[in-house]
Short mmCIF file of C-alpha atoms and ligand atoms in Angstrom, two decimals:
data_model
loop_
_atom_site.label_atom_id
_atom_site.label_comp_id
_atom_site.label_asym_id
_atom_site.label_seq_id
_atom_site.Cartn_x
_atom_site.Cartn_y
_atom_site.Cartn_z
CA MET A 222 -1.40 -15.92 5.92
CA THR A 223 -3.74 -13.29 4.63
CA ASN A 224 -7.14 -13.85 6.12
CA LYS A 225 -9.63 -13.25 3.32
CA SER A 226 -12.63 -12.76 5.59
CA GLU A 227 -10.80 -9.94 7.36
CA LEU A 228 -10.00 -8.37 3.99
CA ILE A 229 -13.62 -8.33 2.98
CA GLU A 230 -14.82 -6.94 6.27
CA TYR A 231 -13.04 -3.59 6.12
CA THR A 232 -13.92 -1.89 2.88
CA SER A 233 -14.14 1.61 4.30
CA PHE A 234 -12.02 3.57 6.77
CA ARG A 235 -15.24 4.57 8.58
CA GLN A 236 -15.58 1.02 9.86
CA PHE A 237 -12.58 1.46 12.16
CA GLY A 238 -14.42 4.13 14.13
CA PHE A 239 -11.71 6.74 13.59
CA ASN A 240 -12.38 10.16 15.05
CA GLU A 241 -13.23 13.00 12.69
CA GLY A 242 -9.71 14.43 12.75
CA VAL A 243 -8.28 11.22 11.29
CA MET A 244 -11.11 11.01 8.74
CA GLU A 245 -10.25 14.55 7.61
CA GLY A 246 -6.61 13.53 7.30
CA LEU A 247 -7.66 10.66 5.05
CA ASP A 248 -9.65 13.09 2.97
CA THR A 249 -6.61 15.34 2.66
CA VAL A 250 -4.42 12.58 1.26
CA GLY A 251 -7.24 11.10 -0.83
CA PHE A 252 -7.19 7.47 0.42
CA GLU A 253 -10.58 5.89 -0.19
CA LYS A 254 -10.41 2.37 1.13
CA PRO A 255 -7.99 0.44 3.31
CA THR A 256 -5.35 -1.80 1.75
CA PRO A 257 -5.26 -5.44 2.99
CA ILE A 258 -2.52 -4.75 5.52
CA GLN A 259 -4.43 -1.73 6.83
CA ALA A 260 -7.60 -3.83 7.13
CA GLN A 261 -5.72 -6.38 9.20
CA ILE A 262 -3.48 -4.22 11.34
CA ILE A 263 -5.52 -1.13 12.22
CA PRO A 264 -7.99 -2.91 14.57
CA HIS A 265 -5.08 -4.40 16.56
CA VAL A 266 -3.25 -1.10 16.91
CA LEU A 267 -6.47 0.58 18.00
CA ALA A 268 -6.86 -2.12 20.64
CA GLY A 269 -3.32 -1.47 21.92
CA HIS A 270 -1.90 -4.87 20.92
CA ASP A 271 1.71 -5.49 19.98
CA VAL A 272 1.99 -6.38 16.30
CA ILE A 273 4.50 -8.04 13.99
CA GLY A 274 3.73 -7.03 10.42
CA CYS A 275 5.48 -8.92 7.66
CA ALA A 276 4.98 -6.51 4.78
CA GLN A 277 6.96 -4.82 2.05
CA THR A 278 6.99 -1.17 1.14
CA GLY A 279 4.11 -0.48 -1.22
CA THR A 280 1.50 -2.38 0.78
CA GLY A 281 0.38 0.70 2.72
CA LYS A 282 2.09 -0.34 5.96
CA THR A 283 2.97 3.22 6.98
CA ALA A 284 -0.66 4.33 7.10
CA ALA A 285 -1.53 1.01 8.78
CA TYR A 286 0.25 2.23 11.89
CA LEU A 287 0.06 6.03 11.53
CA LEU A 288 -3.74 6.26 11.30
CA PRO A 289 -4.64 4.30 14.45
CA ILE A 290 -1.84 6.00 16.37
CA LEU A 291 -3.12 9.45 15.42
CA HIS A 292 -6.57 8.34 16.56
CA ARG A 293 -5.21 7.15 19.90
CA ILE A 294 -3.20 10.34 20.44
CA ILE A 295 -6.31 12.48 19.92
CA GLU A 296 -8.41 10.27 22.19
CA ASN A 297 -5.82 9.94 24.90
CA PRO A 298 -3.18 12.69 24.95
CA VAL A 299 -0.25 12.22 27.33
CA LYS A 300 2.42 14.51 28.68
CA GLY A 301 5.77 14.19 26.89
CA ILE A 302 6.49 12.00 23.91
CA ASN A 303 3.65 9.72 22.85
CA THR A 304 5.15 7.76 19.94
CA ILE A 305 8.59 6.97 18.59
CA ILE A 306 8.96 5.64 15.04
CA ILE A 307 12.38 4.27 14.14
CA ALA A 308 13.44 3.73 10.54
CA PRO A 309 16.79 2.44 9.21
CA THR A 310 17.48 5.26 6.77
CA ARG A 311 16.98 8.94 6.42
CA GLU A 312 15.03 8.32 3.16
CA LEU A 313 12.47 6.11 4.83
CA ALA A 314 12.22 8.47 7.79
CA VAL A 315 11.50 11.33 5.36
CA GLN A 316 8.76 9.30 3.66
CA ILE A 317 7.16 8.48 6.99
CA ALA A 318 7.35 12.11 8.10
CA GLN A 319 5.72 13.18 4.83
CA GLN A 320 2.79 10.82 5.23
CA LEU A 321 2.45 11.94 8.82
CA GLU A 322 2.36 15.57 7.72
CA GLY A 323 -0.41 14.81 5.24
CA PHE A 324 -2.57 12.97 7.75
CA SER A 325 -2.08 15.37 10.61
CA TYR A 326 -2.28 18.61 8.64
CA PHE A 327 -5.48 19.70 10.37
CA LEU A 328 -4.76 18.02 13.69
CA ASN A 329 -3.27 19.50 16.79
CA ILE A 330 -0.53 16.89 16.83
CA SER A 331 3.14 17.77 16.82
CA SER A 332 5.88 15.73 15.21
CA LEU A 333 9.62 15.97 14.92
CA PRO A 334 11.93 14.26 12.43
CA VAL A 335 15.22 13.28 14.05
CA TYR A 336 17.70 11.94 11.55
CA GLY A 337 21.36 12.47 10.75
CA GLY A 338 23.13 15.04 8.65
CA THR A 339 21.72 18.16 10.20
CA ASP A 340 23.82 21.15 11.17
CA GLY A 341 24.53 22.49 14.64
CA MET A 342 21.64 24.92 14.71
CA GLU A 343 19.15 22.25 13.72
CA TRP A 344 20.63 19.94 16.31
CA GLU A 345 20.02 22.56 18.97
CA GLN A 346 16.44 23.08 17.76
CA GLN A 347 15.82 19.34 17.83
CA ARG A 348 17.29 19.06 21.30
CA LYS A 349 15.03 21.83 22.52
CA ALA A 350 11.90 20.41 20.87
CA LEU A 351 12.63 16.94 22.17
CA SER A 352 13.18 18.10 25.70
CA GLN A 353 9.86 20.00 25.62
CA GLY A 354 8.11 16.91 24.28
CA VAL A 355 6.39 16.37 20.93
CA ASP A 356 3.66 13.84 20.19
CA ILE A 357 5.51 11.85 17.53
CA VAL A 358 9.23 11.47 16.86
CA VAL A 359 10.40 9.91 13.58
CA ALA A 360 14.04 8.96 13.95
CA THR A 361 16.99 6.96 12.71
CA PRO A 362 18.56 4.89 15.51
CA GLY A 363 21.95 6.61 15.89
CA LYS A 364 20.55 10.10 16.10
CA LEU A 365 17.86 9.11 18.58
CA ILE A 366 20.37 7.44 20.87
CA SER A 367 22.53 10.52 21.04
CA PHE A 368 19.53 12.43 22.41
CA LEU A 369 18.37 9.64 24.72
CA ASN A 370 21.87 9.40 26.19
CA MET A 371 21.60 13.03 27.22
CA ASP A 372 18.63 12.11 29.39
CA ILE A 373 16.59 15.07 28.18
CA VAL A 374 13.83 13.24 26.30
CA PRO A 375 10.55 12.84 28.23
CA VAL A 376 9.69 9.24 27.31
CA GLN A 377 8.16 8.15 30.60
CA ASN A 378 4.60 8.20 29.17
CA LEU A 379 5.50 6.71 25.79
CA GLN A 380 2.53 4.80 24.33
CA HIS A 381 3.87 3.41 21.06
CA LEU A 382 7.20 2.31 19.64
CA ILE A 383 7.33 1.42 15.94
CA LEU A 384 10.25 -0.28 14.26
CA ASP A 385 9.86 0.06 10.51
CA GLU A 386 11.89 -2.14 8.13
CA ALA A 387 13.36 -3.96 11.09
CA ASP A 388 15.19 -6.47 8.89
CA ARG A 389 17.11 -3.65 7.22
CA MET A 390 17.95 -2.16 10.57
CA LEU A 391 19.52 -5.44 11.64
CA ASP A 392 21.34 -5.77 8.29
CA MET A 393 22.79 -2.32 8.93
CA GLY A 394 24.06 -3.41 12.35
CA PHE A 395 21.55 -1.54 14.52
CA PHE A 396 20.65 -4.42 16.86
CA ASP A 397 22.54 -3.04 19.85
CA ASP A 398 21.32 0.48 19.17
CA ILE A 399 17.73 -0.71 19.17
CA MET A 400 18.18 -2.59 22.42
CA ARG A 401 19.79 0.46 23.94
CA ILE A 402 16.92 2.71 22.81
CA ILE A 403 14.45 0.26 24.32
CA SER A 404 16.30 0.28 27.63
CA TYR A 405 15.18 3.91 28.01
CA LEU A 406 11.50 3.24 27.27
CA PRO A 407 8.71 2.25 29.64
CA GLU A 408 7.48 -1.37 29.46
CA THR A 409 3.85 -0.29 29.32
CA ARG A 410 4.14 0.89 25.71
CA SER A 411 2.79 -1.07 22.76
CA THR A 412 5.37 -2.07 20.17
CA LEU A 413 4.85 -2.60 16.46
CA LEU A 414 7.52 -4.24 14.36
CA PHE A 415 7.43 -4.21 10.56
CA SER A 416 9.75 -6.21 8.40
CA ALA A 417 9.74 -7.35 4.76
CA THR A 418 11.34 -10.66 5.76
CA MET A 419 11.27 -12.75 8.92
CA PRO A 420 14.75 -14.24 9.40
CA PRO A 421 15.56 -15.86 12.78
CA ARG A 422 17.24 -12.66 14.02
CA ILE A 423 13.96 -10.79 13.62
CA ARG A 424 12.15 -13.54 15.52
CA GLU A 425 14.74 -13.23 18.26
CA LEU A 426 14.36 -9.45 18.40
CA SER A 427 10.57 -9.77 18.48
CA LYS A 428 10.72 -12.21 21.37
CA ARG A 429 12.81 -9.77 23.35
CA ILE A 430 10.82 -6.62 22.77
CA LEU A 431 7.20 -7.58 21.97
CA LYS A 432 4.52 -8.92 24.30
CA GLU A 433 2.13 -11.55 22.89
CA PRO A 434 2.21 -9.93 19.47
CA VAL A 435 -0.45 -10.44 16.84
CA GLU A 436 1.22 -11.51 13.64
CA VAL A 437 0.05 -10.22 10.28
CA ASN A 438 1.66 -11.51 7.15
CA ILE A 439 1.17 -9.83 3.82
CA SER A 440 3.92 -11.61 2.00
CA LEU A 441 3.55 -11.38 -1.68
CA SER A 442 5.34 -13.20 -4.43
CA LYS A 443 6.36 -11.01 -7.31
CA PRO A 444 5.21 -11.85 -10.85
CA ALA A 445 7.26 -14.67 -12.39
CA ALA A 446 10.08 -13.61 -14.67
CA GLY A 447 8.55 -15.32 -17.72
CA ILE A 448 5.60 -12.96 -17.82
CA LEU A 449 5.77 -10.06 -20.22
CA GLN A 450 4.20 -7.08 -18.50
CA MET A 451 3.24 -4.01 -20.49
CA ALA A 452 1.11 -0.96 -20.05
CA TYR A 453 -0.67 1.41 -22.40
CA LEU A 454 -1.41 5.02 -21.57
CA ALA A 455 -4.96 5.43 -22.83
CA TYR A 456 -7.96 7.64 -22.17
CA ASP A 457 -11.15 5.77 -21.30
CA LYS A 458 -12.65 6.51 -24.68
CA GLN A 459 -9.69 4.79 -26.40
CA LYS A 460 -9.62 1.66 -24.28
CA THR A 461 -12.10 -0.63 -26.03
CA ARG A 462 -10.74 0.08 -29.50
CA LEU A 463 -7.23 -0.43 -28.14
CA LEU A 464 -8.28 -3.77 -26.71
CA ALA A 465 -9.79 -4.88 -30.02
CA SER A 466 -6.63 -3.85 -31.89
CA LEU A 467 -4.46 -5.92 -29.54
CA ILE A 468 -6.54 -9.07 -29.99
CA LYS A 469 -7.58 -9.08 -33.63
CA GLY A 470 -5.50 -11.22 -35.93
CA ARG A 471 -3.30 -12.57 -33.09
CA ASP A 472 -3.00 -16.12 -31.92
CA LEU A 473 -4.34 -15.71 -28.38
CA PRO A 474 -6.52 -18.67 -27.44
CA SER A 475 -7.65 -17.30 -24.07
CA VAL A 476 -7.89 -13.66 -23.09
CA LEU A 477 -9.17 -12.56 -19.68
CA VAL A 478 -10.09 -8.89 -19.23
CA PHE A 479 -10.86 -7.18 -15.92
CA ALA A 480 -12.82 -3.93 -15.74
CA SER A 481 -13.92 -1.92 -12.74
CA THR A 482 -17.72 -1.88 -13.09
CA LYS A 483 -20.56 -4.07 -14.32
CA SER A 484 -21.72 -1.48 -16.82
CA LYS A 485 -18.23 -1.26 -18.33
CA VAL A 486 -18.01 -5.05 -18.55
CA LYS A 487 -21.32 -5.15 -20.40
CA SER A 488 -20.48 -2.37 -22.84
CA ILE A 489 -16.98 -3.72 -23.62
CA THR A 490 -18.52 -7.11 -24.34
CA ARG A 491 -21.17 -5.59 -26.62
CA GLU A 492 -18.63 -3.56 -28.57
CA LEU A 493 -16.18 -6.41 -29.02
CA ALA A 494 -18.92 -8.80 -30.09
CA ALA A 495 -19.97 -6.21 -32.66
CA GLU A 496 -16.38 -6.31 -33.97
CA GLY A 497 -16.79 -10.04 -34.55
CA LEU A 498 -14.77 -11.23 -31.54
CA GLN A 499 -15.82 -14.29 -29.62
CA VAL A 500 -16.52 -12.82 -26.21
CA ALA A 501 -18.73 -13.24 -23.13
CA ASP A 502 -19.07 -11.34 -19.87
CA ILE A 503 -19.26 -12.42 -16.26
CA HIS A 504 -20.51 -10.32 -13.35
CA SER A 505 -22.79 -10.47 -10.37
CA ASP A 506 -25.99 -9.86 -12.39
CA LEU A 507 -25.66 -13.33 -13.90
CA GLU A 508 -27.24 -16.37 -12.25
CA GLN A 509 -24.70 -18.72 -10.68
CA SER A 510 -25.52 -21.40 -13.28
CA ASP A 511 -24.86 -18.96 -16.13
CA ARG A 512 -21.57 -17.91 -14.59
CA GLU A 513 -20.49 -21.52 -14.35
CA ARG A 514 -21.49 -22.22 -17.94
CA VAL A 515 -19.47 -19.22 -19.20
CA LEU A 516 -16.45 -20.16 -17.09
CA LEU A 517 -16.56 -23.74 -18.33
CA SER A 518 -16.54 -22.76 -21.99
CA PHE A 519 -13.69 -20.32 -21.30
CA ARG A 520 -11.75 -23.00 -19.47
CA ASN A 521 -12.34 -25.44 -22.35
CA ARG A 522 -11.12 -22.83 -24.79
CA GLN A 523 -14.43 -22.78 -26.66
CA LEU A 524 -14.70 -19.15 -25.73
CA GLN A 525 -11.72 -16.90 -26.54
CA MET A 526 -12.42 -13.84 -24.43
CA LEU A 527 -13.96 -13.34 -21.04
CA ILE A 528 -14.66 -9.89 -19.61
CA ALA A 529 -15.05 -9.85 -15.81
CA THR A 530 -15.62 -7.32 -13.07
CA ASP A 531 -12.88 -6.59 -10.52
CA VAL A 532 -15.16 -7.98 -7.85
CA LEU A 533 -15.12 -11.40 -9.45
CA SER A 534 -11.41 -11.36 -10.20
CA ARG A 535 -10.31 -13.30 -7.13
CA GLY A 536 -13.03 -15.88 -7.57
CA ILE A 537 -12.09 -16.84 -11.11
CA ASP A 538 -9.71 -19.69 -10.77
CA ILE A 539 -8.28 -20.30 -14.21
CA GLU A 540 -4.60 -20.56 -14.98
CA ASN A 541 -2.65 -20.62 -18.25
CA ILE A 542 -4.34 -17.69 -19.86
CA SER A 543 -2.50 -16.30 -22.90
CA LEU A 544 -3.27 -12.68 -22.16
CA VAL A 545 -4.61 -10.88 -19.09
CA VAL A 546 -5.78 -7.31 -19.62
CA ASN A 547 -6.42 -4.88 -16.82
CA TYR A 548 -8.83 -2.59 -18.63
CA ASP A 549 -8.68 -0.39 -15.53
CA VAL A 550 -5.76 -0.29 -13.09
CA PRO A 551 -6.63 -2.61 -10.18
CA ARG A 552 -7.30 -0.62 -7.01
CA ASP A 553 -5.55 -3.20 -4.93
CA ALA A 554 -1.89 -3.62 -5.88
CA GLU A 555 -1.98 -7.24 -4.74
CA ASP A 556 -4.78 -8.00 -7.16
CA TYR A 557 -2.42 -6.95 -9.91
CA VAL A 558 0.16 -9.55 -8.91
CA HIS A 559 -2.52 -12.18 -8.48
CA ARG A 560 -4.01 -11.56 -11.94
CA VAL A 561 -0.71 -11.34 -13.75
CA GLY A 562 0.24 -14.68 -12.20
CA ARG A 563 -2.58 -16.33 -14.15
CA THR A 564 -0.84 -15.97 -17.46
CA ALA A 565 2.30 -18.05 -17.43
CA ARG A 566 2.76 -21.78 -16.94
CA ALA A 567 6.10 -22.81 -15.46
CA GLU A 568 8.26 -22.57 -18.58
CA GLN A 569 5.87 -20.68 -20.78
CA THR A 570 5.55 -16.99 -21.24
CA GLY A 571 2.32 -15.11 -20.77
CA ILE A 572 1.42 -11.50 -21.36
CA ALA A 573 -0.21 -9.04 -19.00
CA ILE A 574 -1.28 -5.62 -20.23
CA THR A 575 -2.68 -2.77 -18.17
CA PHE A 576 -4.48 0.29 -19.54
CA ILE A 577 -3.76 3.44 -17.56
CA ASN A 578 -5.86 6.57 -17.95
CA GLU A 579 -4.93 10.02 -16.68
CA HIS A 580 -6.50 9.39 -13.23
CA GLU A 581 -5.03 5.95 -12.57
CA GLN A 582 -1.35 6.82 -12.73
CA SER A 583 -0.51 7.09 -9.05
CA GLU A 584 -2.33 3.78 -8.45
CA PHE A 585 -0.13 2.23 -11.10
CA ALA A 586 2.99 3.76 -9.59
CA ARG A 587 1.99 2.08 -6.34
CA ILE A 588 1.87 -1.30 -8.09
CA GLU A 589 5.32 -0.67 -9.53
CA LYS A 590 6.60 0.18 -6.07
CA LEU A 591 5.16 -3.04 -4.72
CA ILE A 592 6.67 -5.28 -7.39
CA GLY A 593 9.92 -3.34 -7.24
CA TYR A 594 10.34 -2.29 -10.88
CA GLU A 595 8.83 -0.11 -13.56
CA ILE A 596 6.73 -1.50 -16.38
CA ARG A 597 7.20 -0.21 -19.91
CA LYS A 598 4.42 2.15 -20.89
CA GLN A 599 3.47 2.86 -24.45
CA MET A 600 1.05 4.99 -26.40
CA PRO A 601 -1.87 3.44 -28.33
CA PRO A 602 -1.35 2.84 -32.06
CA GLU A 603 -1.33 6.01 -34.15
CA SER A 604 -4.81 5.43 -35.56
CA LEU A 605 -6.26 5.85 -32.04
CA GLY A 606 -4.37 9.06 -31.24
CA ASP A 607 -2.08 9.76 -28.28
CA GLY A 608 -2.98 8.74 -24.74
CA PRO A 609 -2.20 10.82 -21.62
CA GLU A 610 1.39 11.53 -20.59
CA PHE A 611 2.65 9.47 -17.65
CA ASN A 612 2.92 11.76 -14.67
CA PRO A 613 1.86 9.90 -11.53
CA SER A 614 2.44 12.84 -9.21
CA MET A 615 -0.42 14.69 -10.93
CA ASN A 616 -2.80 12.31 -9.27
CA LYS A 617 -1.08 12.37 -5.91
CA PRO A 618 -2.68 13.59 -2.72
CA LYS A 619 -3.35 17.32 -2.76
CA PHE A 620 -1.12 18.05 0.24
CA ARG A 621 2.59 18.10 -0.47
CA GLY A 622 4.09 19.64 2.62
CA LYS A 623 7.70 19.67 3.69
CA PRO A 624 8.58 17.22 6.44
CA GLY A 625 9.88 18.67 9.61
CA ARG A 626 7.17 21.23 10.30
CA ARG A 627 8.01 22.92 13.56
CA PRO A 628 6.27 21.24 16.45
CA LYS A 629 3.18 23.04 17.63
CA PRO A 630 3.05 23.92 21.29
CA LYS A 631 1.54 21.17 23.45
CA LYS A 632 -2.07 21.52 24.46
P1 AMP B 75 3.80 2.22 2.04
O1 AMP B 75 3.75 0.73 1.84
O2 AMP B 75 3.33 2.63 3.38
O3 AMP B 75 5.15 2.77 1.67
O4 AMP B 75 2.73 2.88 1.03
C1 AMP B 75 2.90 2.82 -0.36
C2 AMP B 75 2.09 3.88 -1.08
O5 AMP B 75 0.70 3.57 -1.01
C3 AMP B 75 2.23 5.29 -0.54
O6 AMP B 75 2.48 6.14 -1.64
C4 AMP B 75 0.89 5.61 0.09
O7 AMP B 75 0.60 6.97 -0.07
C5 AMP B 75 -0.05 4.74 -0.70
N1 AMP B 75 -1.22 4.25 0.09
C6 AMP B 75 -1.18 3.70 1.32
N2 AMP B 75 -2.42 3.35 1.73
C7 AMP B 75 -3.27 3.70 0.74
C8 AMP B 75 -4.70 3.60 0.57
N3 AMP B 75 -5.48 3.06 1.51
N4 AMP B 75 -5.22 4.06 -0.58
C9 AMP B 75 -4.42 4.60 -1.54
N5 AMP B 75 -3.08 4.72 -1.44
C10 AMP B 75 -2.50 4.27 -0.32
#
């Protein structure tokens, strides 16, 4: 289970004590605060523990292992290969290599992607680089085995082995390949296994290859099918009028709106009240007794609209809301799922609407990746003018390097 107290503890990457090189890497890719899985896993990897991480793509699991490993490589360089990351497919291996490139752009850390489909010349280059030793190898199982079988890969000082999407690897029939790879590796390594699901075969594999692993589970249910999810592309200056236009004249007995800051919550409430809507706000400036009074009247349906800060979102325990509005895109993709889940009763439909400005698009794309589908995005009504185009890559990290940068010479 997700341990809430651990989530709250790590709100900044600084708290992990990363060296400056890793902090610069984080700056390069533009990550500001750790995701829940990062908050839970990073301390264990830094401490050298074995870890089982039950987490889907979209939760930030790649950085959860890459960042502490980069830190450990800088602090404690070894001769030969330091880390092997195994992924089931070339696509995932490419994604991992790309994130690695972003983080290690300014670091003296070498990496080598080793996955299928490369021509003879590349094969020869990979063979040469592997035999000389690189810090991190990102590989698909078959390709890695062919090199390990040649006995040219210096793995005797290996510190970390990561199996990413282990359940898919087993589905694709890689069990024997994985065991064979492991037979070449020293026992003193730490091993991290990530899997979206935990079927018995994964348990069995974990028992065989992990030592007293710490288990971290970020399992997440997807929004129920009955919930209508929509998004509007809107500039900040359009958002309050858009909200008013969606509510006015509609039969929506309870509307819960989340915004990112106290000052926004207060000004949205003021503006909507001025439009004649029945609305109250809730945030940390209010006394506890006032918060409870507001919540009670919202729960009793005496109050139609409640505007709350993101910070309070997890603490508000009210179900069966007719409409949930994310006035700002939630920073934490899991919060999105949690909030949207408030709207629908078992056989009823609820509506969840998110407003996306020009800077929030890659955050929203991350939510879509987590839930596994895209949400329909529309422009505000004509009277409000067009919102921004949807182009999530515009807001992506500044560095967009090609994976497979040639390994730098070892220090
Ligand atoms: P993953 O689950 O590792 O595939 O990550 C999903 C997406 O989340 C990737 O596009 C990452 O770049 C992004 N991501 C991971 N961690 C963070 C973070 N702490 N802040 C913002 N974005 C992140």
